[in-house]
Amino acid sequence: MKITKVESFIIRTPIRRDIGDSTHMFTHWSTPGCWITTDEGLIGTGYTGLEGNGEELIKQVIDQYYAPKLLGRDPFEVKRIWEELQWGRLHWIGRAGVTQMALSAVDIALWDIMAQAAGVPLWKLLGGDKPQAIKTYNTDGGWLNWTLDELVTDTRRFVEQGWPGVKIKIGSADPWDDYRRVKAVREAIGDDILLMVDANMVWDVNTACLWGKRLEEFHIHWLEEPLHPDDIAGHARLARELVTPIALGENLYHRYSFRDYITTGAVEVVQADVTRVGGITEWVRIANLAACFNVPVVPHVGDMMQIQQHLVAATPNAPMLEYIPWILDLFEDPVVVERGHIKVPDRPGASTRMRSDSVERWRVS
Ligand SMILES: [Mg+2]
């Protein structure tokens, strides 16, 4: 099989209302990526995900630097191709951020083609571990720009709908506001539901020690991204001082960062995101590395779950997936959730195939 065409795209799917955490505001979710066509008629779809800024840079990397390297190649040589793109003309300005997100899109499209060629869903190609259902937790009611009433109403509704866990954003200007919001949610959802909190990197280590300890009375399942994502020593100190596990990974781009976090005991829940770490090829390496240290992997969903449902379904040390339903209308086979659990897909491929009417409506480039 040979690659005959690479077509890049930027698609911006609007979100039902403006959403905020301690570091971002979202009006839509952007998915720059590519369609890769082969001489056997298969088309693989791969994308990365972000709030919009810089999406044209990702598209440019695919068009100018990656597409010419892909033409004529066999998608089943994905690991060879991955190394060549990683160590190609962009390596001096790359290995993280823009180039790694572009590489993620390409790698995902190649795995999509391989699964289609094999006639199986991606989770099966990867050696499926959970063929029935995947547990999820719901992030989509815990935003920092929600009023306390909205926060309590939404998280309580998720529990009624069957979700076994919810995550809420913290990192308010006044940490006492965080304390009051976490307290109100814990009281609303009861003791049996998993409750996670996410500071999106805004605290320093002393603030995180102080408020991380204060929040422990609400038995928090994990504290996510309390500090700057490059501060391994700070996270290691927090992990030692807090009973609450430290979760992070959405701002890490390759296995070496995860290795250093894991071997120093600075992360206790690995949140590697397939759309940031260079795709499925690198994600699997990171998940296997975590397994060597008995660390669970619960991915951050830059893909909005479509691809990572397969990865969690194929990974014994991945107990759960995040749930954010922002771009379900973009896909032919959107994630199916019943009582907070994803029904594992049957259709061959990586569940990235997009609806033509949605592409027509939301494609900007
Ligand atoms: Mg997060």
Short mmCIF file of C-alpha atoms and ligand atoms in Angstrom, two decimals:
data_model
loop_
_atom_site.label_atom_id
_atom_site.label_comp_id
_atom_site.label_asym_id
_atom_site.label_seq_id
_atom_site.Cartn_x
_atom_site.Cartn_y
_atom_site.Cartn_z
CA MET A 1 0.00 0.00 0.00
CA LYS A 2 1.26 3.48 -0.87
CA ILE A 3 0.26 6.99 0.19
CA THR A 4 -0.91 8.98 -2.83
CA LYS A 5 -2.26 12.20 -1.31
CA VAL A 6 -2.11 14.28 1.88
CA GLU A 7 -4.71 17.01 2.34
CA SER A 8 -4.57 19.22 5.42
CA PHE A 9 -7.47 21.02 7.10
CA ILE A 10 -8.48 23.30 9.93
CA ILE A 11 -11.97 22.74 11.33
CA ARG A 12 -13.42 24.89 14.11
CA THR A 13 -16.42 23.45 15.90
CA PRO A 14 -18.35 25.94 18.04
CA ILE A 15 -19.00 25.16 21.74
CA ARG A 16 -22.50 25.67 23.20
CA ARG A 17 -21.32 28.59 25.41
CA ASP A 18 -18.06 30.30 26.37
CA ILE A 19 -16.01 28.20 28.73
CA GLY A 20 -13.17 29.17 31.04
CA ASP A 21 -10.55 27.70 33.35
CA SER A 22 -7.73 29.43 35.21
CA THR A 23 -5.62 29.89 32.05
CA HIS A 24 -7.90 29.64 28.95
CA MET A 25 -11.19 30.86 27.48
CA PHE A 26 -12.88 28.70 24.83
CA THR A 27 -15.48 29.64 22.21
CA HIS A 28 -14.80 26.69 19.88
CA TRP A 29 -12.56 23.61 19.64
CA SER A 30 -10.20 23.63 16.68
CA THR A 31 -9.00 20.41 15.03
CA PRO A 32 -6.20 20.99 12.52
CA GLY A 33 -5.13 17.78 10.83
CA CYS A 34 -5.01 15.81 7.59
CA TRP A 35 -6.65 13.23 5.39
CA ILE A 36 -4.14 10.70 4.02
CA THR A 37 -5.22 8.75 0.91
CA THR A 38 -3.69 5.48 -0.29
CA ASP A 39 -3.58 3.70 -3.65
CA GLU A 40 -5.95 1.07 -2.18
CA GLY A 41 -8.66 3.67 -1.70
CA LEU A 42 -8.36 3.92 2.08
CA ILE A 43 -8.46 7.39 3.63
CA GLY A 44 -7.05 7.92 7.11
CA THR A 45 -8.09 10.92 9.22
CA GLY A 46 -5.87 12.39 11.91
CA TYR A 47 -6.08 15.61 13.89
CA THR A 48 -4.86 17.41 16.97
CA GLY A 49 -6.95 19.73 19.16
CA LEU A 50 -6.61 23.20 20.63
CA GLU A 51 -8.56 26.34 21.42
CA GLY A 52 -7.56 27.92 18.10
CA ASN A 53 -4.41 30.01 18.44
CA GLY A 54 -1.62 28.67 16.23
CA GLU A 55 -3.71 26.17 14.28
CA GLU A 56 -2.39 27.62 10.99
CA LEU A 57 1.19 26.83 12.09
CA ILE A 58 0.29 23.18 12.62
CA LYS A 59 -1.32 23.05 9.16
CA GLN A 60 1.76 24.65 7.63
CA VAL A 61 4.07 22.04 9.19
CA ILE A 62 1.95 19.26 7.69
CA ASP A 63 1.78 20.89 4.24
CA GLN A 64 5.33 22.10 3.91
CA TYR A 65 7.42 19.59 5.85
CA TYR A 66 5.51 16.35 6.52
CA ALA A 67 3.33 15.77 3.42
CA PRO A 68 6.28 15.59 0.96
CA LYS A 69 7.90 12.91 3.18
CA LEU A 70 4.71 10.81 3.20
CA LEU A 71 3.97 10.48 -0.50
CA GLY A 72 4.80 7.02 -1.84
CA ARG A 73 5.31 5.53 1.64
CA ASP A 74 3.57 2.48 3.12
CA PRO A 75 1.43 3.46 6.17
CA PHE A 76 2.46 0.20 7.88
CA GLU A 77 5.99 1.67 8.23
CA VAL A 78 4.56 4.08 10.79
CA LYS A 79 7.43 3.85 13.29
CA ARG A 80 10.04 4.47 10.60
CA ILE A 81 8.01 7.42 9.28
CA TRP A 82 7.59 8.75 12.83
CA GLU A 83 11.37 8.81 13.38
CA GLU A 84 11.99 10.50 10.03
CA LEU A 85 9.45 13.25 10.71
CA GLN A 86 10.71 13.74 14.28
CA TRP A 87 14.31 13.98 13.09
CA GLY A 88 13.58 15.81 9.83
CA ARG A 89 14.26 19.39 8.87
CA LEU A 90 12.25 20.79 11.79
CA HIS A 91 13.96 19.01 14.66
CA TRP A 92 15.97 22.06 15.69
CA ILE A 93 12.83 24.10 16.24
CA GLY A 94 10.64 21.15 17.16
CA ARG A 95 10.26 18.09 19.42
CA ALA A 96 7.39 19.82 21.26
CA GLY A 97 4.43 22.09 20.64
CA VAL A 98 3.59 22.85 17.00
CA THR A 99 5.69 20.16 15.33
CA GLN A 100 4.72 17.43 17.79
CA MET A 101 1.02 18.25 17.40
CA ALA A 102 1.37 18.11 13.60
CA LEU A 103 3.17 14.77 13.97
CA SER A 104 0.31 13.55 16.17
CA ALA A 105 -2.22 14.28 13.41
CA VAL A 106 -0.15 12.42 10.79
CA ASP A 107 0.53 9.43 13.07
CA ILE A 108 -3.16 9.10 13.99
CA ALA A 109 -4.15 9.13 10.30
CA LEU A 110 -1.62 6.34 9.59
CA TRP A 111 -2.97 4.18 12.44
CA ASP A 112 -6.51 4.86 11.18
CA ILE A 113 -5.47 3.49 7.78
CA MET A 114 -3.82 0.41 9.33
CA ALA A 115 -6.92 -0.42 11.39
CA GLN A 116 -9.16 0.01 8.33
CA ALA A 117 -6.84 -2.19 6.26
CA ALA A 118 -6.97 -4.86 8.97
CA GLY A 119 -10.77 -4.57 9.08
CA VAL A 120 -10.84 -3.97 12.85
CA PRO A 121 -11.41 -1.04 15.22
CA LEU A 122 -8.13 0.46 16.45
CA TRP A 123 -8.55 -0.93 20.00
CA LYS A 124 -8.54 -4.43 18.56
CA LEU A 125 -5.47 -3.79 16.40
CA LEU A 126 -3.72 -2.66 19.61
CA GLY A 127 -4.71 -5.86 21.43
CA GLY A 128 -7.96 -4.85 23.21
CA ASP A 129 -8.15 -5.01 26.98
CA LYS A 130 -11.73 -3.77 27.65
CA PRO A 131 -14.02 -4.96 24.84
CA GLN A 132 -17.27 -3.91 26.55
CA ALA A 133 -17.32 -0.46 28.15
CA ILE A 134 -14.92 2.20 29.39
CA LYS A 135 -15.49 4.14 32.59
CA THR A 136 -15.44 7.94 32.14
CA TYR A 137 -15.56 11.01 34.37
CA ASN A 138 -17.33 14.19 33.29
CA THR A 139 -15.38 17.48 33.03
CA ASP A 140 -18.05 19.47 31.24
CA GLY A 141 -19.86 20.98 34.21
CA GLY A 142 -16.99 22.15 36.34
CA TRP A 143 -15.76 25.25 34.55
CA LEU A 144 -14.32 28.15 36.48
CA ASN A 145 -16.65 30.70 34.83
CA TRP A 146 -19.74 28.77 36.03
CA THR A 147 -21.55 30.31 39.02
CA LEU A 148 -21.64 28.21 42.17
CA ASP A 149 -25.29 27.36 41.42
CA GLU A 150 -24.51 26.24 37.86
CA LEU A 151 -21.58 24.18 39.13
CA VAL A 152 -23.69 22.36 41.71
CA THR A 153 -26.63 21.85 39.31
CA ASP A 154 -24.43 20.45 36.52
CA THR A 155 -22.33 18.10 38.66
CA ARG A 156 -25.44 16.80 40.45
CA ARG A 157 -27.10 16.18 37.07
CA PHE A 158 -24.09 14.17 35.86
CA VAL A 159 -24.32 11.94 38.91
CA GLU A 160 -28.04 11.39 38.26
CA GLN A 161 -27.15 10.49 34.66
CA GLY A 162 -24.83 7.78 35.94
CA TRP A 163 -21.35 9.28 35.80
CA PRO A 164 -19.05 7.69 38.38
CA GLY A 165 -16.86 10.81 38.60
CA VAL A 166 -16.70 14.56 37.93
CA LYS A 167 -13.88 17.09 37.65
CA ILE A 168 -14.09 20.76 38.53
CA LYS A 169 -11.71 23.63 37.82
CA ILE A 170 -9.94 25.49 40.62
CA GLY A 171 -7.24 28.18 40.63
CA SER A 172 -9.52 31.15 41.45
CA ALA A 173 -7.89 34.47 42.36
CA ASP A 174 -8.97 33.80 45.96
CA PRO A 175 -8.34 30.15 46.94
CA TRP A 176 -11.15 30.38 49.50
CA ASP A 177 -13.51 30.53 46.49
CA ASP A 178 -12.04 27.21 45.32
CA TYR A 179 -12.55 25.79 48.80
CA ARG A 180 -16.22 26.85 48.86
CA ARG A 181 -16.85 25.45 45.36
CA VAL A 182 -15.22 22.09 46.09
CA LYS A 183 -17.12 21.84 49.40
CA ALA A 184 -20.47 22.61 47.71
CA VAL A 185 -19.88 20.05 44.96
CA ARG A 186 -18.80 17.31 47.38
CA GLU A 187 -21.95 17.92 49.43
CA ALA A 188 -24.09 17.86 46.27
CA ILE A 189 -22.70 14.64 44.76
CA GLY A 190 -22.22 12.61 47.95
CA ASP A 191 -19.25 10.55 49.08
CA ASP A 192 -19.41 7.72 46.53
CA ILE A 193 -18.59 9.77 43.42
CA LEU A 194 -15.00 10.43 42.32
CA LEU A 195 -14.19 14.16 42.54
CA MET A 196 -11.12 15.56 40.76
CA VAL A 197 -9.83 19.18 40.82
CA ASP A 198 -7.73 20.94 38.16
CA ALA A 199 -5.71 24.13 38.78
CA ASN A 200 -4.42 24.43 35.17
CA MET A 201 -0.87 25.31 36.31
CA VAL A 202 -1.57 28.58 38.16
CA TRP A 203 -0.34 27.81 41.66
CA ASP A 204 3.18 28.05 43.06
CA VAL A 205 4.43 25.22 45.22
CA ASN A 206 3.61 26.86 48.57
CA THR A 207 0.06 27.72 47.51
CA ALA A 208 -0.38 24.19 46.22
CA CYS A 209 0.90 22.66 49.49
CA LEU A 210 -1.35 24.81 51.62
CA TRP A 211 -4.55 24.50 49.58
CA GLY A 212 -3.92 20.96 48.44
CA LYS A 213 -3.85 19.97 52.12
CA ARG A 214 -6.97 22.00 52.93
CA LEU A 215 -8.93 20.35 50.11
CA GLU A 216 -8.03 16.84 51.31
CA GLU A 217 -10.99 16.85 53.72
CA PHE A 218 -13.20 16.47 50.59
CA HIS A 219 -11.28 13.29 49.60
CA ILE A 220 -10.11 14.48 46.21
CA HIS A 221 -9.34 11.67 43.74
CA TRP A 222 -6.53 13.70 42.16
CA LEU A 223 -5.11 17.23 42.03
CA GLU A 224 -4.40 18.10 38.38
CA GLU A 225 -1.69 20.42 37.06
CA PRO A 226 -1.12 22.40 40.25
CA LEU A 227 2.19 23.91 39.00
CA HIS A 228 4.16 24.90 35.91
CA PRO A 229 4.44 21.78 33.72
CA ASP A 230 8.26 21.90 33.66
CA ASP A 231 8.56 22.04 37.47
CA ILE A 232 9.31 18.38 38.15
CA ALA A 233 10.97 19.09 41.51
CA GLY A 234 7.98 21.12 42.69
CA HIS A 235 5.54 18.37 41.75
CA ALA A 236 7.79 15.78 43.44
CA ARG A 237 7.66 17.80 46.67
CA LEU A 238 3.86 18.09 46.43
CA ALA A 239 3.49 14.37 45.74
CA ARG A 240 5.45 13.67 48.94
CA GLU A 241 3.51 16.16 51.08
CA LEU A 242 -0.05 15.47 49.91
CA VAL A 243 -2.14 12.34 50.30
CA THR A 244 -4.06 13.39 47.16
CA PRO A 245 -2.44 11.97 44.00
CA ILE A 246 -0.86 14.42 41.52
CA ALA A 247 -2.12 14.16 37.92
CA LEU A 248 -0.60 15.83 34.84
CA GLY A 249 0.52 15.29 31.28
CA GLU A 250 -1.55 17.47 28.96
CA ASN A 251 1.39 19.88 28.63
CA LEU A 252 4.10 17.24 28.12
CA TYR A 253 5.14 16.28 24.60
CA HIS A 254 7.29 13.16 24.70
CA ARG A 255 8.25 10.07 26.63
CA TYR A 256 11.37 11.59 28.22
CA SER A 257 9.31 14.15 30.14
CA PHE A 258 7.04 11.39 31.40
CA ARG A 259 10.07 9.25 32.30
CA ASP A 260 11.52 12.05 34.45
CA TYR A 261 8.17 12.73 36.15
CA ILE A 262 7.52 9.06 36.84
CA THR A 263 10.99 8.09 38.05
CA THR A 264 11.11 11.02 40.49
CA GLY A 265 7.66 10.17 41.88
CA ALA A 266 6.37 13.58 40.71
CA VAL A 267 3.27 12.26 38.91
CA GLU A 268 0.81 9.66 40.16
CA VAL A 269 -1.78 9.77 37.34
CA VAL A 270 -0.35 10.11 33.81
CA GLN A 271 -2.56 12.19 31.49
CA ALA A 272 -0.70 11.72 28.19
CA ASP A 273 -2.76 13.14 25.30
CA VAL A 274 -2.48 11.37 21.92
CA THR A 275 -2.95 14.70 20.10
CA ARG A 276 0.12 16.23 21.78
CA VAL A 277 2.71 13.51 22.34
CA GLY A 278 3.18 12.61 18.68
CA GLY A 279 0.21 10.32 18.21
CA ILE A 280 -0.54 6.69 18.95
CA THR A 281 3.06 5.50 18.39
CA GLU A 282 4.41 7.63 21.26
CA TRP A 283 1.29 7.34 23.47
CA VAL A 284 1.67 3.56 23.62
CA ARG A 285 5.33 3.92 24.64
CA ILE A 286 4.34 6.30 27.45
CA ALA A 287 1.52 4.01 28.65
CA ASN A 288 3.94 1.06 28.72
CA LEU A 289 6.49 3.13 30.61
CA ALA A 290 3.82 4.03 33.18
CA ALA A 291 2.86 0.35 33.48
CA CYS A 292 6.47 -0.45 34.47
CA PHE A 293 5.96 1.79 37.52
CA ASN A 294 2.34 0.79 38.27
CA VAL A 295 1.17 4.30 37.41
CA PRO A 296 -2.32 4.61 35.87
CA VAL A 297 -2.89 6.47 32.59
CA VAL A 298 -6.07 8.58 32.28
CA PRO A 299 -5.69 10.63 29.06
CA HIS A 300 -6.45 14.31 28.67
CA VAL A 301 -8.86 14.48 25.70
CA GLY A 302 -7.53 16.94 23.13
CA ASP A 303 -9.15 14.55 20.62
CA MET A 304 -12.47 14.85 22.50
CA MET A 305 -12.34 11.08 23.16
CA GLN A 306 -12.68 9.69 19.61
CA ILE A 307 -9.19 8.16 19.38
CA GLN A 308 -8.36 7.74 23.04
CA GLN A 309 -11.42 5.58 23.69
CA HIS A 310 -9.56 2.98 21.60
CA LEU A 311 -6.30 3.50 23.51
CA VAL A 312 -7.92 3.15 26.93
CA ALA A 313 -9.83 0.09 25.66
CA ALA A 314 -6.49 -1.45 24.69
CA THR A 315 -4.44 -0.55 27.79
CA PRO A 316 -4.65 -2.52 31.06
CA ASN A 317 -3.22 0.35 33.16
CA ALA A 318 -5.73 2.89 31.77
CA PRO A 319 -8.70 2.66 34.15
CA MET A 320 -10.76 5.61 32.91
CA LEU A 321 -11.17 8.36 30.28
CA GLU A 322 -12.16 12.02 30.53
CA TYR A 323 -15.54 12.95 28.99
CA ILE A 324 -16.03 16.30 27.18
CA PRO A 325 -18.75 16.22 24.47
CA TRP A 326 -17.83 19.39 22.55
CA ILE A 327 -17.37 18.11 18.98
CA LEU A 328 -19.48 14.95 18.74
CA ASP A 329 -21.37 16.43 15.76
CA LEU A 330 -18.16 16.46 13.73
CA PHE A 331 -17.91 12.65 13.48
CA GLU A 332 -19.68 9.89 11.59
CA ASP A 333 -19.29 7.63 14.64
CA PRO A 334 -19.32 9.90 17.70
CA VAL A 335 -18.46 8.42 21.08
CA VAL A 336 -21.46 6.60 22.58
CA VAL A 337 -21.93 6.95 26.33
CA GLU A 338 -24.41 5.12 28.53
CA ARG A 339 -24.56 5.78 32.29
CA GLY A 340 -21.09 7.36 32.18
CA HIS A 341 -19.48 4.47 30.28
CA ILE A 342 -18.31 4.53 26.66
CA LYS A 343 -19.59 1.71 24.49
CA VAL A 344 -16.49 0.51 22.64
CA PRO A 345 -16.85 1.04 18.84
CA ASP A 346 -17.07 -1.77 16.27
CA ARG A 347 -16.35 0.02 12.99
CA PRO A 348 -12.86 -0.53 11.55
CA GLY A 349 -10.53 2.42 12.04
CA ALA A 350 -9.84 5.01 14.74
CA SER A 351 -13.32 6.63 14.85
CA THR A 352 -11.89 9.80 13.28
CA ARG A 353 -13.98 9.78 10.09
CA MET A 354 -15.79 13.12 9.82
CA ARG A 355 -19.29 13.95 8.57
CA SER A 356 -19.10 15.74 5.22
CA ASP A 357 -21.89 18.20 6.14
CA SER A 358 -20.08 19.17 9.36
CA VAL A 359 -16.75 19.56 7.55
CA GLU A 360 -18.43 21.79 4.97
CA ARG A 361 -19.98 23.91 7.69
CA TRP A 362 -17.01 24.35 10.01
CA ARG A 363 -13.90 24.01 7.81
CA VAL A 364 -12.01 27.31 7.75
CA SER A 365 -8.97 26.24 5.74
MG MG B 1 -6.53 19.67 32.78
#
